[in-house]
Amino acid sequence: MFEKLGTETRNQKTMALDQMSTREILQVMNEEDQRVPQAILTQLPHIEIAVDRVIESFRNQGRLIYIGAGTSGRLGILDAVECVPTFSASPEMVRGIIAGGLKALTNAVEGAEDDEELGKMDLARIHLSERDTVIGLAASGRTPYVIGALAYANSRGATTVSISCNPGSKMSAYSDIAIEVETGPEVLTGSTRLKAGTAQKMVLNMISTAAMVGIGKVYQNLMVDVQPTNNKLKERSKRIIMEATGVDYETAGTYFEKADHQVKTAIVMLLLGCPKKEAAEKIKRSKGFVREALSDLRR
């Protein structure tokens, strides 16, 4: 069964990979990587449904939970961690779980991905509920740990999504929404950290970003819920205020401080000419959507 998976077959373009020049290796890798966006294009209808379900989870105080093993698990954790500073999401709102625990981020944990029960236990440990959306990640589409997790998520009434890189994957049968990005043979046979890893990362980018847009974390194309936890992000916050309102750097900085480093609040204060408390109330009434909070400006 394993040898029939597209991600495990040999790439006929690279049968002499060990004899290629550095430039030739880079050229063929670049050519193969260009296939990934086209493979994702075929799955956009399924990705759209997944995004809508994630938005529904967020609106019901549910969570987005990524779960996988190896490279797939690491990619899920990476996307989850980045949601905190980018969207001021709490660490609980988007979570990444990897087979073998945090140790598996830097070291292989023998046998962890082969244990279905471990996948169930890891989700049970975080008190999974029907409000949550669980996204199982596995390039092969057959990892027992992820299948066990999806089966448990189904039993709890959570929304289940699978992301794999082989058509008709076993994992798809355990998910409400199956995303199958057929990336084909890798340049280095079986090394699914390459095209398959790229495909999974791109799909996760789409899901988390589009879902955050859907709950008001973005105004225009600006990350207005950025969490300014360091100097770089503080400077970015001021630039966002400048872009959204047209004010100069000094004014943006002044309102950034007046708004207690809340970019959304500063924008509404500037555009509506209102005090911080009123701006914050308008944002709360609009459920975080800046455009709706600015409705007074359009009247």
Short mmCIF file of C-alpha atoms in Angstrom, two decimals:
data_model
loop_
_atom_site.label_atom_id
_atom_site.label_comp_id
_atom_site.label_asym_id
_atom_site.label_seq_id
_atom_site.Cartn_x
_atom_site.Cartn_y
_atom_site.Cartn_z
CA MET A 1 0.00 0.00 0.00
CA PHE A 2 2.73 2.44 1.04
CA GLU A 3 4.67 2.04 -2.21
CA LYS A 4 1.56 3.03 -4.19
CA LEU A 5 1.40 6.48 -2.64
CA GLY A 6 2.29 9.26 -5.08
CA THR A 7 4.41 10.98 -2.45
CA GLU A 8 6.54 7.83 -2.12
CA THR A 9 7.18 7.08 -5.81
CA ARG A 10 10.38 8.03 -7.62
CA ASN A 11 10.55 11.26 -9.60
CA GLN A 12 11.70 10.41 -13.11
CA LYS A 13 13.26 13.88 -13.52
CA THR A 14 15.71 13.27 -10.70
CA MET A 15 16.87 9.68 -11.21
CA ALA A 16 20.42 11.09 -11.58
CA LEU A 17 20.11 13.62 -8.74
CA ASP A 18 23.48 12.57 -7.34
CA GLN A 19 25.15 13.42 -10.66
CA MET A 20 23.55 16.83 -11.17
CA SER A 21 25.35 20.12 -10.71
CA THR A 22 24.22 22.46 -7.96
CA ARG A 23 22.47 24.67 -10.52
CA GLU A 24 20.69 21.66 -12.06
CA ILE A 25 19.46 20.51 -8.63
CA LEU A 26 18.15 23.96 -7.82
CA GLN A 27 16.50 24.26 -11.24
CA VAL A 28 14.60 20.98 -10.95
CA MET A 29 13.56 21.74 -7.36
CA ASN A 30 12.22 25.11 -8.47
CA GLU A 31 10.33 23.51 -11.36
CA GLU A 32 8.76 20.94 -9.07
CA ASP A 33 7.82 23.55 -6.46
CA GLN A 34 5.89 25.47 -9.11
CA ARG A 35 3.48 22.51 -9.33
CA VAL A 36 2.28 23.06 -5.76
CA PRO A 37 0.05 26.15 -6.25
CA GLN A 38 -1.69 24.49 -9.19
CA ALA A 39 -2.36 21.39 -7.10
CA ILE A 40 -3.82 23.57 -4.36
CA LEU A 41 -6.03 25.38 -6.89
CA THR A 42 -8.05 22.19 -7.43
CA GLN A 43 -8.79 22.03 -3.70
CA LEU A 44 -10.01 25.61 -3.17
CA PRO A 45 -13.70 24.56 -2.85
CA HIS A 46 -12.78 22.21 0.01
CA ILE A 47 -10.48 24.78 1.62
CA GLU A 48 -13.31 27.32 1.46
CA ILE A 49 -15.64 25.02 3.37
CA ALA A 50 -12.93 24.39 5.96
CA VAL A 51 -12.41 28.13 6.47
CA ASP A 52 -16.13 28.69 6.97
CA ARG A 53 -16.24 25.95 9.59
CA VAL A 54 -13.25 27.44 11.42
CA ILE A 55 -14.98 30.83 11.44
CA GLU A 56 -18.06 29.16 12.90
CA SER A 57 -15.92 27.59 15.62
CA PHE A 58 -14.36 30.92 16.52
CA ARG A 59 -17.75 32.63 16.69
CA ASN A 60 -18.91 29.94 19.11
CA GLN A 61 -15.83 30.28 21.35
CA GLY A 62 -14.39 27.14 19.83
CA ARG A 63 -10.81 26.49 18.77
CA LEU A 64 -8.80 25.62 15.68
CA ILE A 65 -6.62 22.62 16.46
CA TYR A 66 -3.91 21.28 14.17
CA ILE A 67 -2.65 17.76 14.83
CA GLY A 68 0.03 15.82 13.00
CA ALA A 69 3.32 13.94 13.22
CA GLY A 70 6.81 14.83 12.05
CA THR A 71 7.01 17.63 9.49
CA SER A 72 3.22 17.94 9.33
CA GLY A 73 2.94 18.36 13.08
CA ARG A 74 5.72 20.95 13.11
CA LEU A 75 3.99 22.95 10.38
CA GLY A 76 0.77 22.99 12.38
CA ILE A 77 2.56 24.27 15.47
CA LEU A 78 4.34 26.92 13.40
CA ASP A 79 1.07 28.28 12.03
CA ALA A 80 -0.61 28.19 15.44
CA VAL A 81 2.24 30.05 17.13
CA GLU A 82 2.30 32.77 14.46
CA CYS A 83 -1.41 33.52 14.99
CA VAL A 84 -0.66 34.95 18.44
CA PRO A 85 1.39 38.02 17.41
CA THR A 86 -0.23 38.46 14.00
CA PHE A 87 -3.84 38.47 15.17
CA SER A 88 -3.63 38.84 18.97
CA ALA A 89 -5.13 35.37 19.17
CA SER A 90 -4.81 33.66 22.52
CA PRO A 91 -2.56 30.57 22.59
CA GLU A 92 -5.72 28.53 23.20
CA MET A 93 -7.58 29.85 20.15
CA VAL A 94 -5.28 28.15 17.62
CA ARG A 95 -3.35 25.15 18.89
CA GLY A 96 -0.82 22.83 17.34
CA ILE A 97 -0.30 19.29 18.60
CA ILE A 98 2.48 16.97 17.45
CA ALA A 99 2.87 13.24 18.02
CA GLY A 100 5.42 12.75 20.77
CA GLY A 101 4.87 16.17 22.33
CA LEU A 102 7.12 19.22 22.22
CA LYS A 103 10.22 17.02 22.26
CA ALA A 104 9.26 15.94 18.74
CA LEU A 105 9.80 19.49 17.47
CA THR A 106 13.55 18.90 17.45
CA ASN A 107 13.93 15.14 17.86
CA ALA A 108 12.30 12.05 16.37
CA VAL A 109 10.08 10.26 18.90
CA GLU A 110 10.08 6.59 17.95
CA GLY A 111 6.69 5.03 17.33
CA ALA A 112 4.62 8.08 18.27
CA GLU A 113 3.06 8.50 14.83
CA ASP A 114 2.06 4.82 14.71
CA ASP A 115 -0.16 5.00 17.80
CA GLU A 116 -3.85 5.73 17.16
CA GLU A 117 -4.61 5.80 20.88
CA LEU A 118 -2.01 8.49 21.43
CA GLY A 119 -3.83 10.74 18.95
CA LYS A 120 -7.08 10.26 20.85
CA MET A 121 -5.40 10.86 24.21
CA ASP A 122 -3.75 14.10 23.05
CA LEU A 123 -7.12 15.56 22.03
CA ALA A 124 -8.86 14.29 25.15
CA ARG A 125 -6.17 15.98 27.24
CA ILE A 126 -7.17 19.42 25.92
CA HIS A 127 -10.88 18.75 26.58
CA LEU A 128 -12.01 18.73 22.94
CA SER A 129 -15.61 19.88 22.38
CA GLU A 130 -18.15 20.05 19.59
CA ARG A 131 -17.35 23.74 19.16
CA ASP A 132 -13.81 22.98 17.97
CA THR A 133 -12.44 22.33 14.48
CA VAL A 134 -9.69 19.72 14.26
CA ILE A 135 -7.39 19.68 11.22
CA GLY A 136 -5.41 16.47 10.79
CA LEU A 137 -2.18 16.82 8.84
CA ALA A 138 -0.32 13.99 7.12
CA ALA A 139 1.36 14.03 3.71
CA SER A 140 0.73 10.31 3.26
CA GLY A 141 -2.87 10.53 4.44
CA ARG A 142 -2.48 7.32 6.43
CA THR A 143 -0.67 8.22 9.68
CA PRO A 144 -2.31 6.20 12.51
CA TYR A 145 -1.77 8.94 15.12
CA VAL A 146 -3.75 11.44 13.02
CA ILE A 147 -6.44 8.92 12.10
CA GLY A 148 -6.93 8.13 15.78
CA ALA A 149 -7.22 11.84 16.54
CA LEU A 150 -9.79 12.43 13.79
CA ALA A 151 -11.84 9.41 14.89
CA TYR A 152 -11.93 10.76 18.44
CA ALA A 153 -12.82 14.28 17.21
CA ASN A 154 -15.74 12.81 15.27
CA SER A 155 -16.96 11.02 18.38
CA ARG A 156 -16.93 14.34 20.24
CA GLY A 157 -18.94 16.12 17.54
CA ALA A 158 -16.11 18.44 16.51
CA THR A 159 -15.67 19.50 12.88
CA THR A 160 -12.93 17.41 11.27
CA VAL A 161 -10.70 18.38 8.34
CA SER A 162 -7.89 16.36 6.80
CA ILE A 163 -5.01 17.72 4.74
CA SER A 164 -3.04 15.13 2.81
CA CYS A 165 -1.00 14.99 -0.39
CA ASN A 166 -2.38 11.80 -1.94
CA PRO A 167 -5.78 11.31 -3.58
CA GLY A 168 -8.21 8.92 -1.93
CA SER A 169 -6.21 8.91 1.28
CA LYS A 170 -7.30 6.77 4.21
CA MET A 171 -7.43 9.85 6.42
CA SER A 172 -10.06 11.48 4.21
CA ALA A 173 -12.62 8.87 5.27
CA TYR A 174 -12.33 10.13 8.85
CA SER A 175 -12.97 13.80 8.09
CA ASP A 176 -15.98 15.98 7.34
CA ILE A 177 -13.87 17.94 4.84
CA ALA A 178 -11.04 16.26 2.92
CA ILE A 179 -8.36 18.42 1.34
CA GLU A 180 -6.15 16.30 -0.92
CA VAL A 181 -3.33 18.28 -2.55
CA GLU A 182 -1.75 15.86 -5.01
CA THR A 183 1.89 16.95 -5.08
CA GLY A 184 3.32 13.79 -6.64
CA PRO A 185 6.84 12.36 -6.34
CA GLU A 186 9.42 14.37 -4.46
CA VAL A 187 12.77 15.43 -5.93
CA LEU A 188 14.33 13.33 -3.15
CA THR A 189 12.19 10.19 -3.00
CA GLY A 190 9.91 10.11 0.03
CA SER A 191 11.18 13.38 1.50
CA THR A 192 7.77 14.91 2.09
CA ARG A 193 9.26 17.94 3.85
CA LEU A 194 9.71 19.23 0.27
CA LYS A 195 6.68 19.72 -2.04
CA ALA A 196 4.24 18.06 0.34
CA GLY A 197 5.48 20.22 3.22
CA THR A 198 5.23 23.34 1.08
CA ALA A 199 1.67 22.44 0.09
CA GLN A 200 0.57 21.89 3.67
CA LYS A 201 2.13 25.18 4.80
CA MET A 202 0.39 27.07 1.98
CA VAL A 203 -3.00 25.56 2.85
CA LEU A 204 -2.53 26.39 6.54
CA ASN A 205 -1.65 29.96 5.57
CA MET A 206 -4.94 30.16 3.67
CA ILE A 207 -7.10 28.66 6.39
CA SER A 208 -5.82 30.66 9.36
CA THR A 209 -5.55 33.98 7.50
CA ALA A 210 -8.96 33.77 5.81
CA ALA A 211 -10.60 32.67 9.07
CA MET A 212 -9.09 35.60 10.95
CA VAL A 213 -10.34 37.98 8.24
CA GLY A 214 -13.76 36.39 8.73
CA ILE A 215 -13.91 37.32 12.42
CA GLY A 216 -12.77 40.93 12.05
CA LYS A 217 -9.05 40.63 12.70
CA VAL A 218 -8.23 42.57 9.50
CA TYR A 219 -9.18 46.02 8.18
CA GLN A 220 -8.57 46.54 4.47
CA ASN A 221 -5.46 44.39 4.13
CA LEU A 222 -3.91 45.56 7.40
CA MET A 223 -3.25 43.38 10.47
CA VAL A 224 -5.03 45.70 12.84
CA ASP A 225 -5.06 43.16 15.68
CA VAL A 226 -1.28 42.82 15.68
CA GLN A 227 0.16 42.22 19.13
CA PRO A 228 2.97 44.79 19.56
CA THR A 229 5.21 42.72 21.82
CA ASN A 230 8.55 44.09 20.55
CA ASN A 231 9.97 47.22 18.96
CA LYS A 232 9.55 45.91 15.42
CA LEU A 233 5.86 45.23 15.97
CA LYS A 234 5.37 48.57 17.70
CA GLU A 235 6.78 50.32 14.65
CA ARG A 236 4.60 48.19 12.38
CA SER A 237 1.57 49.16 14.48
CA LYS A 238 2.29 52.85 13.92
CA ARG A 239 2.69 52.30 10.17
CA ILE A 240 -0.63 50.47 10.11
CA ILE A 241 -2.32 53.43 11.80
CA MET A 242 -0.70 55.76 9.26
CA GLU A 243 -1.88 53.62 6.31
CA ALA A 244 -5.43 53.29 7.64
CA THR A 245 -5.95 56.94 8.51
CA GLY A 246 -3.53 58.99 6.42
CA VAL A 247 -1.93 60.71 9.43
CA ASP A 248 1.79 61.33 9.81
CA TYR A 249 4.18 59.22 11.90
CA GLU A 250 4.11 61.54 14.92
CA THR A 251 0.31 61.59 15.06
CA ALA A 252 0.13 57.83 14.63
CA GLY A 253 2.53 57.41 17.53
CA THR A 254 0.54 59.75 19.73
CA TYR A 255 -2.73 57.89 19.14
CA PHE A 256 -1.00 54.52 19.48
CA GLU A 257 -0.08 55.57 23.02
CA LYS A 258 -3.52 57.12 23.71
CA ALA A 259 -5.16 53.87 22.65
CA ASP A 260 -2.94 51.82 24.98
CA HIS A 261 -1.25 50.18 22.00
CA GLN A 262 -4.58 48.97 20.54
CA VAL A 263 -4.28 49.60 16.81
CA LYS A 264 -7.99 49.22 16.08
CA THR A 265 -8.89 51.68 18.81
CA ALA A 266 -6.38 54.24 17.53
CA ILE A 267 -7.77 53.99 13.98
CA VAL A 268 -11.38 54.50 15.09
CA MET A 269 -10.38 57.37 17.39
CA LEU A 270 -8.66 59.14 14.51
CA LEU A 271 -11.27 58.52 11.81
CA LEU A 272 -14.29 59.31 13.97
CA GLY A 273 -12.67 61.95 16.14
CA CYS A 274 -13.90 60.23 19.28
CA PRO A 275 -12.28 59.43 22.65
CA LYS A 276 -10.75 56.04 23.44
CA LYS A 277 -13.70 54.74 25.47
CA GLU A 278 -16.20 55.48 22.70
CA ALA A 279 -13.93 53.94 20.06
CA ALA A 280 -13.52 50.79 22.13
CA GLU A 281 -17.28 50.51 22.62
CA LYS A 282 -17.92 50.86 18.90
CA ILE A 283 -15.40 48.13 18.14
CA LYS A 284 -16.99 45.87 20.74
CA ARG A 285 -20.49 46.44 19.31
CA SER A 286 -19.20 45.67 15.82
CA LYS A 287 -17.69 42.38 17.11
CA GLY A 288 -14.23 43.53 16.15
CA PHE A 289 -14.94 44.64 12.58
CA VAL A 290 -13.39 48.07 12.03
CA ARG A 291 -15.51 48.83 8.96
CA GLU A 292 -18.68 48.36 10.98
CA ALA A 293 -17.27 50.42 13.85
CA LEU A 294 -16.70 53.22 11.32
CA SER A 295 -20.27 53.14 10.10
CA ASP A 296 -20.88 56.62 11.56
CA LEU A 297 -18.27 57.97 9.14
CA ARG A 298 -20.25 56.82 6.12
CA ARG A 299 -23.53 58.44 7.14
#
